[in-house]
């Protein structure tokens, strides 16, 4: 079987690394000449609006999936009808637009921070009145890793916030004083079967994910599973999904979802029976899903901007290095390490050494 992937970054690369042992071949449609997935398959070096390249991709693969949620709707339109595309395109449409996404959460009774649409400065001022401060102004589309966001602490900042995000359609959200950021990763097969990974506890630095710790056995697990199940069923979803959550007391508020494999699930490569990458492939191919049970106690540290020397990482026992083969650049995710220990306390000590002395 041959799998087409839109995008050729590290998520595509790790999908291919998971799929090769299953006998799968890969094609990556990616405009970047140095796509880091390219060594793992055939790189169709083309833009997402290149209809000839899209038709050629559709003709040569059995299924198409994607590694980022900003796939243009026109790209999907060219592919649909020619080849199965999973996760289903409506999931993309919701994930691309924060207003649609949060409105869907509301419809599904998935709690979210209070929010309101903002299309101009007057509406922003009215939203500040309604929601109160502090609040976060976020562009409806194309925001990621904290980009396209402005935290408002006083009403006098309205004009500056509106200018800072580029005066584009946005939403204003209540700023949540959360105790933890968590994510639940789940996978749904073509037959509707759903499996969940244990919650990940996530720490961001300068808006970019730095650390994910697997938290099997958390009391909030079943609540998170219930919330993500509503989303999966409404979207008739196929593949891996990540739902990002804020914990406030014992409650969970949904921040956003990613219709794809997710950075907070990289620990599943070594820390779960079957990784998010393999399960995503199994799902989109209509194959039986694999166990999402944890193996040991795992955590993942991202390497951002530069990779530490391999020797330093590998000197830590029970530690697995992933070098994405990318050119180092400020703010760029260039690799990660997963530690997987037989107990949580030694895992946490290894994570501290990795973060504070090595990464
Ligand atoms: P996002 O792009 O929506 O995932 O936001 C990036 C990061 O900003 C999140 O992981 C949080 O750390 C923070 N953040 C986003 N929205 C809020 C909010 N409503 N309240 C507090 N922090 C937030």
mmCIF file of C-alpha atoms and ligand atoms in Angstrom:
data_model
loop_
_atom_site.group_PDB
_atom_site.id
_atom_site.type_symbol
_atom_site.label_atom_id
_atom_site.label_comp_id
_atom_site.label_asym_id
_atom_site.label_seq_id
_atom_site.Cartn_x
_atom_site.Cartn_y
_atom_site.Cartn_z
ATOM 1 C CA UNK A 1 0.000 0.000 0.000
ATOM 2 C CA UNK A 2 1.100 3.534 -0.742
ATOM 3 C CA UNK A 3 0.243 6.488 1.494
ATOM 4 C CA UNK A 4 0.261 10.095 0.314
ATOM 5 C CA UNK A 5 0.991 12.781 2.888
ATOM 6 C CA UNK A 6 0.385 16.511 2.421
ATOM 7 C CA UNK A 7 3.428 18.089 4.016
ATOM 8 C CA UNK A 8 6.920 16.749 4.461
ATOM 9 C CA UNK A 9 8.004 17.856 7.933
ATOM 10 C CA UNK A 10 8.824 15.837 11.019
ATOM 11 C CA UNK A 11 5.273 14.536 11.483
ATOM 12 C CA UNK A 12 5.314 13.113 7.948
ATOM 13 C CA UNK A 13 8.763 11.718 8.633
ATOM 14 C CA UNK A 14 7.645 9.954 11.816
ATOM 15 C CA UNK A 15 4.534 8.604 10.065
ATOM 16 C CA UNK A 16 6.810 7.073 7.428
ATOM 17 C CA UNK A 17 9.203 5.712 10.057
ATOM 18 C CA UNK A 18 6.217 3.977 11.667
ATOM 19 C CA UNK A 19 4.790 2.740 8.371
ATOM 20 C CA UNK A 20 7.861 1.290 6.722
ATOM 21 C CA UNK A 21 7.981 -1.808 8.950
ATOM 22 C CA UNK A 22 4.348 -2.464 7.963
ATOM 23 C CA UNK A 23 5.408 -2.578 4.315
ATOM 24 C CA UNK A 24 3.975 0.840 3.459
ATOM 25 C CA UNK A 25 5.434 3.217 0.899
ATOM 26 C CA UNK A 26 5.109 6.979 1.137
ATOM 27 C CA UNK A 27 4.806 10.038 -1.064
ATOM 28 C CA UNK A 28 5.093 13.524 0.385
ATOM 29 C CA UNK A 29 3.657 16.506 -1.419
ATOM 30 C CA UNK A 30 5.577 19.432 -0.012
ATOM 31 C CA UNK A 31 6.763 22.761 -1.431
ATOM 32 C CA UNK A 32 9.886 22.847 0.775
ATOM 33 C CA UNK A 33 12.939 21.703 -1.196
ATOM 34 C CA UNK A 34 14.548 20.347 1.978
ATOM 35 C CA UNK A 35 11.490 18.485 3.358
ATOM 36 C CA UNK A 36 12.877 16.369 6.184
ATOM 37 C CA UNK A 37 10.547 13.447 5.371
ATOM 38 C CA UNK A 38 11.975 13.166 1.847
ATOM 39 C CA UNK A 39 14.579 10.454 2.616
ATOM 40 C CA UNK A 40 11.742 8.164 3.739
ATOM 41 C CA UNK A 41 9.787 8.114 0.489
ATOM 42 C CA UNK A 42 9.086 9.927 -2.762
ATOM 43 C CA UNK A 43 9.094 13.715 -2.489
ATOM 44 C CA UNK A 44 6.690 15.420 -4.895
ATOM 45 C CA UNK A 45 8.196 18.852 -4.754
ATOM 46 C CA UNK A 46 5.145 20.996 -5.516
ATOM 47 C CA UNK A 47 2.827 23.581 -4.011
ATOM 48 C CA UNK A 48 -0.546 22.723 -2.485
ATOM 49 C CA UNK A 49 -2.308 24.530 -5.338
ATOM 50 C CA UNK A 50 -0.492 22.582 -8.066
ATOM 51 C CA UNK A 51 -3.441 20.654 -9.537
ATOM 52 C CA UNK A 52 -1.301 18.473 -11.805
ATOM 53 C CA UNK A 53 0.819 17.361 -8.870
ATOM 54 C CA UNK A 54 -2.282 16.724 -6.746
ATOM 55 C CA UNK A 55 -3.888 14.626 -9.490
ATOM 56 C CA UNK A 56 -0.657 12.659 -9.932
ATOM 57 C CA UNK A 57 -0.484 12.070 -6.184
ATOM 58 C CA UNK A 58 -4.108 10.896 -6.096
ATOM 59 C CA UNK A 59 -3.442 8.484 -8.956
ATOM 60 C CA UNK A 60 -0.435 6.857 -7.349
ATOM 61 C CA UNK A 61 -1.461 6.352 -3.705
ATOM 62 C CA UNK A 62 -4.174 4.360 -1.903
ATOM 63 C CA UNK A 63 -5.030 7.030 0.661
ATOM 64 C CA UNK A 64 -4.063 10.628 1.397
ATOM 65 C CA UNK A 65 -3.563 12.089 4.848
ATOM 66 C CA UNK A 66 -1.924 15.290 6.062
ATOM 67 C CA UNK A 67 0.471 16.492 8.732
ATOM 68 C CA UNK A 68 -0.810 20.046 9.246
ATOM 69 C CA UNK A 69 -4.266 21.556 9.514
ATOM 70 C CA UNK A 70 -3.818 24.509 7.188
ATOM 71 C CA UNK A 71 -4.257 22.411 4.061
ATOM 72 C CA UNK A 72 -6.184 24.699 1.651
ATOM 73 C CA UNK A 73 -9.798 23.692 0.974
ATOM 74 C CA UNK A 74 -9.092 23.787 -2.798
ATOM 75 C CA UNK A 75 -6.329 21.202 -2.338
ATOM 76 C CA UNK A 76 -8.742 18.825 -0.656
ATOM 77 C CA UNK A 77 -11.357 19.511 -3.350
ATOM 78 C CA UNK A 78 -8.965 18.328 -6.082
ATOM 79 C CA UNK A 79 -8.151 15.132 -4.174
ATOM 80 C CA UNK A 80 -11.637 14.175 -2.992
ATOM 81 C CA UNK A 81 -13.416 11.810 -5.315
ATOM 82 C CA UNK A 82 -10.082 10.648 -6.700
ATOM 83 C CA UNK A 83 -8.661 9.067 -3.551
ATOM 84 C CA UNK A 84 -9.837 8.635 0.042
ATOM 85 C CA UNK A 85 -8.720 11.586 2.220
ATOM 86 C CA UNK A 86 -8.539 11.068 5.996
ATOM 87 C CA UNK A 87 -9.113 12.615 8.527
ATOM 88 C CA UNK A 88 -12.320 13.819 6.828
ATOM 89 C CA UNK A 89 -12.092 17.348 5.369
ATOM 90 C CA UNK A 90 -14.814 18.872 7.632
ATOM 91 C CA UNK A 91 -12.409 18.289 10.534
ATOM 92 C CA UNK A 92 -9.877 20.432 8.692
ATOM 93 C CA UNK A 93 -12.394 23.190 8.065
ATOM 94 C CA UNK A 94 -13.225 23.392 11.779
ATOM 95 C CA UNK A 95 -9.635 23.225 12.970
ATOM 96 C CA UNK A 96 -8.580 26.015 10.585
ATOM 97 C CA UNK A 97 -10.950 28.558 12.046
ATOM 98 C CA UNK A 98 -10.984 29.233 15.780
ATOM 99 C CA UNK A 99 -14.538 30.594 15.669
ATOM 100 C CA UNK A 100 -15.940 27.479 13.955
ATOM 101 C CA UNK A 101 -13.882 25.277 16.251
ATOM 102 C CA UNK A 102 -15.104 26.904 19.451
ATOM 103 C CA UNK A 103 -18.680 27.032 18.137
ATOM 104 C CA UNK A 104 -18.487 23.281 17.481
ATOM 105 C CA UNK A 105 -17.222 22.730 21.040
ATOM 106 C CA UNK A 106 -20.167 24.723 22.328
ATOM 107 C CA UNK A 107 -22.645 22.717 20.228
ATOM 108 C CA UNK A 108 -21.183 19.490 21.564
ATOM 109 C CA UNK A 109 -21.326 20.707 25.154
ATOM 110 C CA UNK A 110 -17.541 20.627 25.391
ATOM 111 C CA UNK A 111 -16.675 23.409 27.868
ATOM 112 C CA UNK A 112 -14.394 26.181 26.526
ATOM 113 C CA UNK A 113 -13.171 29.542 27.803
ATOM 114 C CA UNK A 114 -15.796 32.266 27.185
ATOM 115 C CA UNK A 115 -15.307 33.647 23.650
ATOM 116 C CA UNK A 116 -16.780 36.128 21.200
ATOM 117 C CA UNK A 117 -16.164 36.886 17.514
ATOM 118 C CA UNK A 118 -14.271 40.099 16.714
ATOM 119 C CA UNK A 119 -14.400 41.599 13.223
ATOM 120 C CA UNK A 120 -13.555 45.202 14.030
ATOM 121 C CA UNK A 121 -12.394 47.477 16.825
ATOM 122 C CA UNK A 122 -15.929 48.307 17.989
ATOM 123 C CA UNK A 123 -16.710 44.610 18.345
ATOM 124 C CA UNK A 124 -13.465 44.106 20.246
ATOM 125 C CA UNK A 125 -14.464 46.810 22.726
ATOM 126 C CA UNK A 126 -17.903 45.200 23.146
ATOM 127 C CA UNK A 127 -16.314 41.755 23.596
ATOM 128 C CA UNK A 128 -14.024 43.126 26.326
ATOM 129 C CA UNK A 129 -17.131 44.397 28.144
ATOM 130 C CA UNK A 130 -18.820 40.993 27.817
ATOM 131 C CA UNK A 131 -15.909 38.706 28.601
ATOM 132 C CA UNK A 132 -13.868 40.832 30.968
ATOM 133 C CA UNK A 133 -10.087 41.044 31.334
ATOM 134 C CA UNK A 134 -7.545 39.586 31.087
ATOM 135 C CA UNK A 135 -8.431 38.093 27.718
ATOM 136 C CA UNK A 136 -6.627 36.808 24.657
ATOM 137 C CA UNK A 137 -7.274 38.123 21.160
ATOM 138 C CA UNK A 138 -6.516 35.406 18.590
ATOM 139 C CA UNK A 139 -6.728 35.510 14.809
ATOM 140 C CA UNK A 140 -9.421 33.142 13.545
ATOM 141 C CA UNK A 141 -7.066 31.525 11.072
ATOM 142 C CA UNK A 142 -3.391 30.730 10.698
ATOM 143 C CA UNK A 143 -2.343 31.140 14.319
ATOM 144 C CA UNK A 144 -0.081 28.504 15.823
ATOM 145 C CA UNK A 145 2.556 28.225 18.571
ATOM 146 C CA UNK A 146 1.252 31.460 20.125
ATOM 147 C CA UNK A 147 1.499 33.456 16.855
ATOM 148 C CA UNK A 148 -1.387 35.771 15.974
ATOM 149 C CA UNK A 149 -2.247 36.296 19.657
ATOM 150 C CA UNK A 150 -2.334 39.272 22.008
ATOM 151 C CA UNK A 151 -3.032 39.153 25.740
ATOM 152 C CA UNK A 152 -5.089 42.130 26.882
ATOM 153 C CA UNK A 153 -4.818 43.176 30.505
ATOM 154 C CA UNK A 154 -6.562 46.562 30.317
ATOM 155 C CA UNK A 155 -9.261 48.025 28.100
ATOM 156 C CA UNK A 156 -6.866 50.750 26.896
ATOM 157 C CA UNK A 157 -4.950 48.069 24.980
ATOM 158 C CA UNK A 158 -7.806 47.367 22.560
ATOM 159 C CA UNK A 159 -6.410 49.435 19.708
ATOM 160 C CA UNK A 160 -2.872 48.092 20.130
ATOM 161 C CA UNK A 161 -4.162 44.495 20.228
ATOM 162 C CA UNK A 162 -6.275 44.976 17.114
ATOM 163 C CA UNK A 163 -3.272 46.440 15.261
ATOM 164 C CA UNK A 164 -0.904 43.750 16.594
ATOM 165 C CA UNK A 165 -2.938 40.907 15.111
ATOM 166 C CA UNK A 166 -3.151 42.723 11.767
ATOM 167 C CA UNK A 167 -6.815 43.842 11.935
ATOM 168 C CA UNK A 168 -8.067 40.491 10.699
ATOM 169 C CA UNK A 169 -11.117 38.455 11.823
ATOM 170 C CA UNK A 170 -10.445 37.192 15.329
ATOM 171 C CA UNK A 171 -11.955 35.881 18.527
ATOM 172 C CA UNK A 172 -11.582 37.245 22.020
ATOM 173 C CA UNK A 173 -11.231 34.565 24.669
ATOM 174 C CA UNK A 174 -11.242 34.779 28.449
ATOM 175 C CA UNK A 175 -7.713 34.301 29.782
ATOM 176 C CA UNK A 176 -7.777 31.074 31.757
ATOM 177 C CA UNK A 177 -5.852 30.776 35.014
ATOM 178 C CA UNK A 178 -5.293 27.075 34.524
ATOM 179 C CA UNK A 179 -3.360 24.723 36.797
ATOM 180 C CA UNK A 180 -2.178 22.474 33.958
ATOM 181 C CA UNK A 181 -2.277 22.139 30.192
ATOM 182 C CA UNK A 182 -3.256 18.643 29.124
ATOM 183 C CA UNK A 183 -3.985 16.924 25.845
ATOM 184 C CA UNK A 184 -5.873 13.789 25.042
ATOM 185 C CA UNK A 185 -4.897 11.878 21.920
ATOM 186 C CA UNK A 186 -7.396 9.438 20.489
ATOM 187 C CA UNK A 187 -7.680 7.413 17.323
ATOM 188 C CA UNK A 188 -10.823 6.365 15.472
ATOM 189 C CA UNK A 189 -10.867 3.666 12.826
ATOM 190 C CA UNK A 190 -12.917 3.586 9.632
ATOM 191 C CA UNK A 191 -15.300 1.189 11.443
ATOM 192 C CA UNK A 192 -15.864 3.703 14.272
ATOM 193 C CA UNK A 193 -13.725 1.969 16.906
ATOM 194 C CA UNK A 194 -12.101 4.504 19.273
ATOM 195 C CA UNK A 195 -8.982 4.136 21.414
ATOM 196 C CA UNK A 196 -7.389 6.707 23.695
ATOM 197 C CA UNK A 197 -3.870 7.310 24.904
ATOM 198 C CA UNK A 198 -3.229 8.350 28.506
ATOM 199 C CA UNK A 199 -3.401 12.127 29.053
ATOM 200 C CA UNK A 200 -0.269 14.137 28.326
ATOM 201 C CA UNK A 201 0.677 17.033 30.605
ATOM 202 C CA UNK A 202 2.249 19.753 28.498
ATOM 203 C CA UNK A 203 4.581 22.649 29.265
ATOM 204 C CA UNK A 204 5.162 25.447 26.752
ATOM 205 C CA UNK A 205 8.074 27.872 26.591
ATOM 206 C CA UNK A 206 7.644 31.051 24.576
ATOM 207 C CA UNK A 207 4.468 29.578 23.058
ATOM 208 C CA UNK A 208 6.183 26.392 21.845
ATOM 209 C CA UNK A 209 5.698 22.949 23.359
ATOM 210 C CA UNK A 210 8.774 22.030 25.372
ATOM 211 C CA UNK A 211 7.775 19.062 27.541
ATOM 212 C CA UNK A 212 5.064 16.393 27.490
ATOM 213 C CA UNK A 213 4.718 13.933 30.326
ATOM 214 C CA UNK A 214 2.472 10.878 30.012
ATOM 215 C CA UNK A 215 0.033 10.742 32.921
ATOM 216 C CA UNK A 216 -1.591 7.304 32.914
ATOM 217 C CA UNK A 217 -4.181 6.717 35.628
ATOM 218 C CA UNK A 218 -5.247 10.377 36.043
ATOM 219 C CA UNK A 219 -8.713 10.907 37.536
ATOM 220 C CA UNK A 220 -9.513 13.268 34.622
ATOM 221 C CA UNK A 221 -8.818 10.602 31.962
ATOM 222 C CA UNK A 222 -12.425 9.435 31.587
ATOM 223 C CA UNK A 223 -13.741 13.013 31.356
ATOM 224 C CA UNK A 224 -11.193 13.837 28.635
ATOM 225 C CA UNK A 225 -12.124 10.644 26.772
ATOM 226 C CA UNK A 226 -15.791 11.589 26.893
ATOM 227 C CA UNK A 227 -15.073 15.074 25.470
ATOM 228 C CA UNK A 228 -12.925 13.845 22.606
ATOM 229 C CA UNK A 229 -15.420 11.075 21.788
ATOM 230 C CA UNK A 230 -18.109 13.714 21.101
ATOM 231 C CA UNK A 231 -15.794 15.400 18.624
ATOM 232 C CA UNK A 232 -14.761 12.164 16.913
ATOM 233 C CA UNK A 233 -18.341 11.020 16.467
ATOM 234 C CA UNK A 234 -19.693 14.360 15.264
ATOM 235 C CA UNK A 235 -16.954 14.640 12.637
ATOM 236 C CA UNK A 236 -17.222 10.929 11.676
ATOM 237 C CA UNK A 237 -13.504 11.130 12.199
ATOM 238 C CA UNK A 238 -10.848 8.689 10.995
ATOM 239 C CA UNK A 239 -7.267 8.886 12.255
ATOM 240 C CA UNK A 240 -5.520 10.398 15.270
ATOM 241 C CA UNK A 241 -6.876 13.575 16.846
ATOM 242 C CA UNK A 242 -5.418 15.707 19.649
ATOM 243 C CA UNK A 243 -7.675 17.746 21.914
ATOM 244 C CA UNK A 244 -5.811 20.404 23.925
ATOM 245 C CA UNK A 245 -7.298 21.170 27.319
ATOM 246 C CA UNK A 246 -6.840 23.555 30.234
ATOM 247 C CA UNK A 247 -7.372 22.147 33.717
ATOM 248 C CA UNK A 248 -9.092 24.524 36.139
ATOM 249 C CA UNK A 249 -9.781 22.837 39.481
ATOM 250 C CA UNK A 250 -11.303 19.518 38.489
ATOM 251 C CA UNK A 251 -12.786 20.908 35.289
ATOM 252 C CA UNK A 252 -11.442 20.698 31.739
ATOM 253 C CA UNK A 253 -11.828 23.501 29.192
ATOM 254 C CA UNK A 254 -11.101 22.800 25.523
ATOM 255 C CA UNK A 255 -8.593 25.142 23.892
ATOM 256 C CA UNK A 256 -8.297 23.624 20.418
ATOM 257 C CA UNK A 257 -8.021 20.373 18.506
ATOM 258 C CA UNK A 258 -5.535 19.211 15.906
ATOM 259 C CA UNK A 259 -6.855 16.838 13.213
ATOM 260 C CA UNK A 260 -3.556 14.989 12.953
ATOM 261 C CA UNK A 261 -0.766 13.359 14.886
ATOM 262 C CA UNK A 262 0.484 15.769 17.515
ATOM 263 C CA UNK A 263 3.703 16.827 19.200
ATOM 264 C CA UNK A 264 2.289 16.019 22.651
ATOM 265 C CA UNK A 265 1.996 12.379 21.535
ATOM 266 C CA UNK A 266 5.580 11.831 20.417
ATOM 267 C CA UNK A 267 6.270 9.947 23.644
ATOM 268 C CA UNK A 268 3.959 7.182 22.347
ATOM 269 C CA UNK A 269 6.720 5.984 19.985
ATOM 270 C CA UNK A 270 8.538 4.367 22.878
ATOM 271 C CA UNK A 271 6.010 4.901 25.671
ATOM 272 C CA UNK A 272 2.943 3.125 24.261
ATOM 273 C CA UNK A 273 2.313 -0.315 22.859
ATOM 274 C CA UNK A 274 1.479 1.128 19.419
ATOM 275 C CA UNK A 275 2.491 4.716 18.664
ATOM 276 C CA UNK A 276 0.205 7.532 17.524
ATOM 277 C CA UNK A 277 1.932 7.368 14.140
ATOM 278 C CA UNK A 278 1.287 3.674 13.534
ATOM 279 C CA UNK A 279 -2.269 3.957 14.820
ATOM 280 C CA UNK A 280 -2.955 6.911 12.536
ATOM 281 C CA UNK A 281 -1.803 4.846 9.561
ATOM 282 C CA UNK A 282 -3.803 1.817 10.667
ATOM 283 C CA UNK A 283 -6.904 4.021 10.975
ATOM 284 C CA UNK A 284 -6.652 5.759 7.601
ATOM 285 C CA UNK A 285 -5.959 2.439 5.871
ATOM 286 C CA UNK A 286 -8.969 0.779 7.515
ATOM 287 C CA UNK A 287 -6.743 -1.654 9.396
ATOM 288 C CA UNK A 288 -7.353 -2.836 12.976
ATOM 289 C CA UNK A 289 -6.227 -0.323 15.590
ATOM 290 C CA UNK A 290 -3.426 -1.232 17.984
ATOM 291 C CA UNK A 291 -3.197 -1.014 21.748
ATOM 292 C CA UNK A 292 -2.744 2.473 23.185
ATOM 293 C CA UNK A 293 -1.635 1.088 26.554
ATOM 294 C CA UNK A 294 1.376 2.832 28.105
ATOM 295 C CA UNK A 295 4.711 1.030 28.377
ATOM 296 C CA UNK A 296 6.633 2.251 31.420
ATOM 297 C CA UNK A 297 6.608 5.952 32.348
ATOM 298 C CA UNK A 298 7.429 8.222 29.440
ATOM 299 C CA UNK A 299 8.074 11.895 28.825
ATOM 300 C CA UNK A 300 9.300 13.884 25.848
ATOM 301 C CA UNK A 301 11.512 16.960 25.657
ATOM 302 C CA UNK A 302 11.525 18.994 22.455
ATOM 303 C CA UNK A 303 14.762 20.381 21.044
ATOM 304 C CA UNK A 304 13.994 23.861 19.767
ATOM 305 C CA UNK A 305 16.434 25.868 17.655
ATOM 306 C CA UNK A 306 19.341 23.462 18.033
ATOM 307 C CA UNK A 307 20.113 19.835 18.838
ATOM 308 C CA UNK A 308 22.303 18.962 21.804
ATOM 309 C CA UNK A 309 25.224 16.630 21.066
ATOM 310 C CA UNK A 310 23.898 13.108 20.483
ATOM 311 C CA UNK A 311 26.440 11.683 22.949
ATOM 312 C CA UNK A 312 25.069 13.821 25.782
ATOM 313 C CA UNK A 313 21.492 12.668 25.200
ATOM 314 C CA UNK A 314 22.391 9.034 24.663
ATOM 315 C CA UNK A 315 24.478 8.910 27.837
ATOM 316 C CA UNK A 316 21.198 9.023 29.798
ATOM 317 C CA UNK A 317 19.864 5.498 30.217
ATOM 318 C CA UNK A 318 16.352 4.736 28.900
ATOM 319 C CA UNK A 319 16.540 7.762 26.607
ATOM 320 C CA UNK A 320 15.719 7.783 22.895
ATOM 321 C CA UNK A 321 16.939 10.467 20.522
ATOM 322 C CA UNK A 322 14.993 11.681 17.476
ATOM 323 C CA UNK A 323 16.914 13.986 15.133
ATOM 324 C CA UNK A 324 14.583 15.262 12.404
ATOM 325 C CA UNK A 325 17.402 16.070 10.012
ATOM 326 C CA UNK A 326 16.380 19.737 9.818
ATOM 327 C CA UNK A 327 18.586 22.785 9.498
ATOM 328 C CA UNK A 328 18.739 24.480 12.927
ATOM 329 C CA UNK A 329 16.923 27.785 13.116
ATOM 330 C CA UNK A 330 15.653 29.911 16.009
ATOM 331 C CA UNK A 331 12.273 28.643 17.249
ATOM 332 C CA UNK A 332 12.317 25.599 14.971
ATOM 333 C CA UNK A 333 11.593 22.112 16.322
ATOM 334 C CA UNK A 334 14.636 20.119 15.226
ATOM 335 C CA UNK A 335 14.272 16.962 17.303
ATOM 336 C CA UNK A 336 13.137 15.472 20.574
ATOM 337 C CA UNK A 337 14.127 12.920 23.164
ATOM 338 C CA UNK A 338 11.843 10.501 24.931
ATOM 339 C CA UNK A 339 12.733 9.046 28.288
ATOM 340 C CA UNK A 340 10.914 5.892 29.306
ATOM 341 C CA UNK A 341 11.672 4.602 32.765
ATOM 342 C CA UNK A 342 10.230 1.766 34.838
ATOM 343 C CA UNK A 343 9.017 4.265 37.454
ATOM 344 C CA UNK A 344 7.782 7.858 37.422
ATOM 345 C CA UNK A 345 10.290 9.290 39.934
ATOM 346 C CA UNK A 346 13.397 8.285 37.948
ATOM 347 C CA UNK A 347 11.672 9.396 34.751
ATOM 348 C CA UNK A 348 11.171 12.843 36.280
ATOM 349 C CA UNK A 349 14.814 13.055 37.399
ATOM 350 C CA UNK A 350 15.985 12.193 33.889
ATOM 351 C CA UNK A 351 13.670 14.846 32.430
ATOM 352 C CA UNK A 352 15.210 17.500 34.712
ATOM 353 C CA UNK A 353 18.728 16.554 33.644
ATOM 354 C CA UNK A 354 17.695 16.611 29.997
ATOM 355 C CA UNK A 355 15.986 20.007 30.234
ATOM 356 C CA UNK A 356 18.397 21.772 32.518
ATOM 357 C CA UNK A 357 21.800 20.400 31.546
ATOM 358 C CA UNK A 358 21.538 18.966 28.060
ATOM 359 C CA UNK A 359 18.791 20.454 25.901
HETATM 360 P P1 LIG B 1 -3.087 28.200 21.091
HETATM 361 O O1 LIG B 1 -2.405 28.671 19.849
HETATM 362 O O2 LIG B 1 -4.524 28.548 21.175
HETATM 363 O O3 LIG B 1 -2.837 26.731 21.370
HETATM 364 O O4 LIG B 1 -2.359 28.951 22.303
HETATM 365 C C1 LIG B 1 -0.984 28.786 22.589
HETATM 366 C C2 LIG B 1 -0.747 28.808 24.080
HETATM 367 O O5 LIG B 1 -1.188 30.062 24.634
HETATM 368 C C3 LIG B 1 -1.551 27.748 24.846
HETATM 369 O O6 LIG B 1 -0.891 26.510 24.856
HETATM 370 C C4 LIG B 1 -1.630 28.392 26.234
HETATM 371 O O7 LIG B 1 -0.404 28.187 26.918
HETATM 372 C C5 LIG B 1 -1.788 29.854 25.910
HETATM 373 N N1 LIG B 1 -3.220 30.196 25.838
HETATM 374 C C6 LIG B 1 -4.001 30.122 24.750
HETATM 375 N N2 LIG B 1 -5.261 30.479 25.021
HETATM 376 C C7 LIG B 1 -5.288 30.807 26.323
HETATM 377 C C8 LIG B 1 -6.313 31.256 27.212
HETATM 378 N N3 LIG B 1 -7.580 31.458 26.788
HETATM 379 N N4 LIG B 1 -5.975 31.468 28.503
HETATM 380 C C9 LIG B 1 -4.717 31.278 28.947
HETATM 381 N N5 LIG B 1 -3.702 30.864 28.155
HETATM 382 C C10 LIG B 1 -3.972 30.626 26.862
#
